[in-house]
Short mmCIF file of C-alpha atoms in Angstrom, two decimals:
data_model
loop_
_atom_site.label_atom_id
_atom_site.label_comp_id
_atom_site.label_asym_id
_atom_site.label_seq_id
_atom_site.Cartn_x
_atom_site.Cartn_y
_atom_site.Cartn_z
CA MET F 287 26.81 3.79 -6.15
CA GLN F 288 24.43 0.90 -6.64
CA TYR F 289 20.68 1.53 -6.77
CA PHE F 290 17.92 -0.85 -5.81
CA LYS F 291 14.65 -0.39 -7.61
CA LEU F 292 11.24 -0.95 -6.15
CA ASN F 293 8.75 -2.63 -8.45
CA LEU F 294 4.99 -2.61 -8.83
CA ASP F 295 4.61 -5.66 -6.54
CA ASP F 296 6.44 -3.76 -3.77
CA PHE F 297 3.97 -0.88 -4.06
CA LYS F 298 1.03 -3.28 -4.14
CA ARG F 299 2.33 -4.97 -0.98
CA VAL F 300 2.52 -1.63 0.84
CA PHE F 301 -0.87 -0.48 -0.46
CA GLU F 302 -2.44 -3.75 0.72
CA PHE F 303 -0.87 -3.33 4.16
CA GLY F 304 -2.19 0.24 4.52
CA THR F 305 -5.63 -0.72 3.24
CA ASN F 306 -5.85 -3.70 5.60
CA TYR F 307 -4.77 -1.47 8.48
CA TYR F 308 -7.45 1.08 7.58
CA ILE F 309 -10.30 -1.44 7.34
CA ASP F 310 -9.27 -3.39 10.46
CA PRO F 311 -12.01 -2.61 13.02
CA THR F 312 -9.57 -2.96 15.94
CA LYS F 313 -7.21 -0.25 14.70
CA ASN F 314 -7.53 3.35 15.77
CA THR F 315 -7.16 5.46 12.64
CA THR F 316 -7.21 8.87 14.32
CA GLY F 317 -4.24 11.17 13.87
CA ARG F 318 -1.57 11.05 16.58
CA THR F 319 -1.32 14.81 16.94
CA THR F 320 -4.82 16.02 16.07
CA GLY F 321 -7.00 13.17 17.30
CA GLU F 322 -9.09 13.67 14.16
CA PRO F 323 -10.19 10.63 12.15
CA ARG F 324 -7.86 9.79 9.27
CA GLY F 325 -9.08 8.65 5.88
CA LEU F 326 -7.49 5.92 3.82
CA GLY F 327 -5.18 8.42 2.13
CA ALA F 328 -3.80 9.66 5.44
CA VAL F 329 -3.25 6.10 6.67
CA LEU F 330 -1.43 5.22 3.45
CA ASP F 331 0.61 8.40 3.78
CA ALA F 332 1.60 7.40 7.31
CA PHE F 333 2.85 3.93 6.31
CA THR F 334 3.96 4.02 2.68
CA LEU F 335 7.42 5.59 2.88
CA GLY F 336 8.41 3.55 5.94
CA LYS F 337 7.27 0.23 4.49
CA LEU F 338 8.89 0.96 1.12
CA THR F 339 12.12 1.75 2.97
CA GLU F 340 11.88 -1.63 4.74
CA ILE F 341 11.45 -3.38 1.39
CA GLY F 342 14.44 -1.49 -0.02
CA ILE F 343 16.63 -2.58 2.90
CA GLU F 344 15.35 -6.14 2.45
CA LYS F 345 16.51 -5.99 -1.19
CA ILE F 346 19.95 -4.63 -0.20
CA LEU F 347 20.48 -7.30 2.45
CA THR F 348 19.42 -10.03 0.03
CA GLU F 349 21.81 -8.69 -2.62
CA PHE F 350 24.75 -8.99 -0.21
CA ASN F 351 23.60 -12.26 1.41
CA SER F 352 22.04 -14.24 -1.42
CA ASN F 353 21.79 -17.41 0.67
CA LYS F 354 19.30 -15.67 3.00
CA LYS F 355 15.75 -14.39 2.62
CA TYR F 356 14.61 -11.69 5.03
CA ILE F 357 10.99 -11.73 6.21
CA LEU F 358 9.54 -8.33 7.06
CA ASP F 359 6.67 -7.75 9.46
CA PHE F 360 3.60 -6.92 7.39
CA ASP F 361 1.07 -8.28 9.89
CA ILE F 362 -1.53 -5.93 11.40
CA LYS F 363 -0.88 -5.84 15.14
CA GLY F 364 -1.70 -3.72 18.14
CA ASN F 365 0.63 -0.86 19.06
CA ASN F 366 1.82 -2.69 22.18
CA GLU F 367 2.79 -5.75 20.12
CA VAL F 368 4.73 -3.78 17.51
CA ARG F 369 6.66 -1.71 20.03
CA ASP F 370 9.08 -4.50 20.98
CA GLU F 371 9.35 -6.31 17.65
CA PRO F 372 12.02 -5.92 14.98
CA ASP F 373 11.18 -5.06 11.38
CA ILE F 374 12.91 -8.22 10.17
CA VAL F 375 11.02 -10.94 12.04
CA GLU F 376 12.39 -14.10 10.41
CA ILE F 377 15.19 -15.25 8.17
CA VAL F 378 15.24 -18.17 5.77
CA GLU F 379 18.78 -19.50 5.51
CA ASN F 380 19.63 -22.65 3.56
CA SER F 381 15.90 -23.49 3.40
CA THR F 382 15.59 -23.25 7.20
CA LEU F 383 13.36 -20.68 8.90
CA ARG F 384 14.90 -19.04 11.97
CA GLU F 385 14.62 -15.98 14.16
CA PRO F 386 17.06 -13.14 13.51
CA GLN F 387 20.14 -13.01 15.72
CA VAL F 388 20.09 -9.21 15.80
CA PHE F 389 17.17 -6.85 16.50
CA ILE F 390 16.84 -4.66 13.40
CA GLU F 391 14.48 -1.72 13.19
CA ILE F 392 14.51 0.08 9.84
CA LYS F 393 13.90 3.84 9.69
CA ASN F 394 13.90 6.25 6.78
CA THR F 395 16.04 9.38 7.03
CA SER F 396 16.18 12.27 4.61
CA GLU F 397 18.77 14.91 3.76
CA ASN F 398 16.91 17.44 5.93
CA ASP F 399 16.93 15.34 9.10
CA ARG F 400 18.95 17.21 11.71
CA TRP F 401 19.77 14.32 14.04
CA ILE F 402 19.38 10.62 14.57
CA GLY F 403 19.21 9.16 18.07
CA LEU F 404 19.45 5.64 19.35
CA THR F 405 17.35 4.34 22.18
CA GLU F 406 18.94 2.85 25.29
CA GLU F 407 17.81 -0.61 24.26
#
């Protein structure tokens, strides 16, 4: 089994994303289930594992397709904008920027997950 290591820059990238999300005045930082305001720690907790998983998948894809660079979505956007966008938003192939040909949404699963479902789309 081959392992892909995350580095300090990967963690900094995720921390910056979560911090920018938290300080963005247009973002609602209340909890989805409680409606209570979330602090920076809770916002980071909500995004960190998912974004690190995206970076890990980016590293795996790059390892197997070294002529391509995969661009992840780290922009702060409204919930309606993010809903219909893939996690890999652009690809650089042979020095040319292009849109992906396949819609890829990256999700983290753990050993304790009981099921995984696909949406109709």
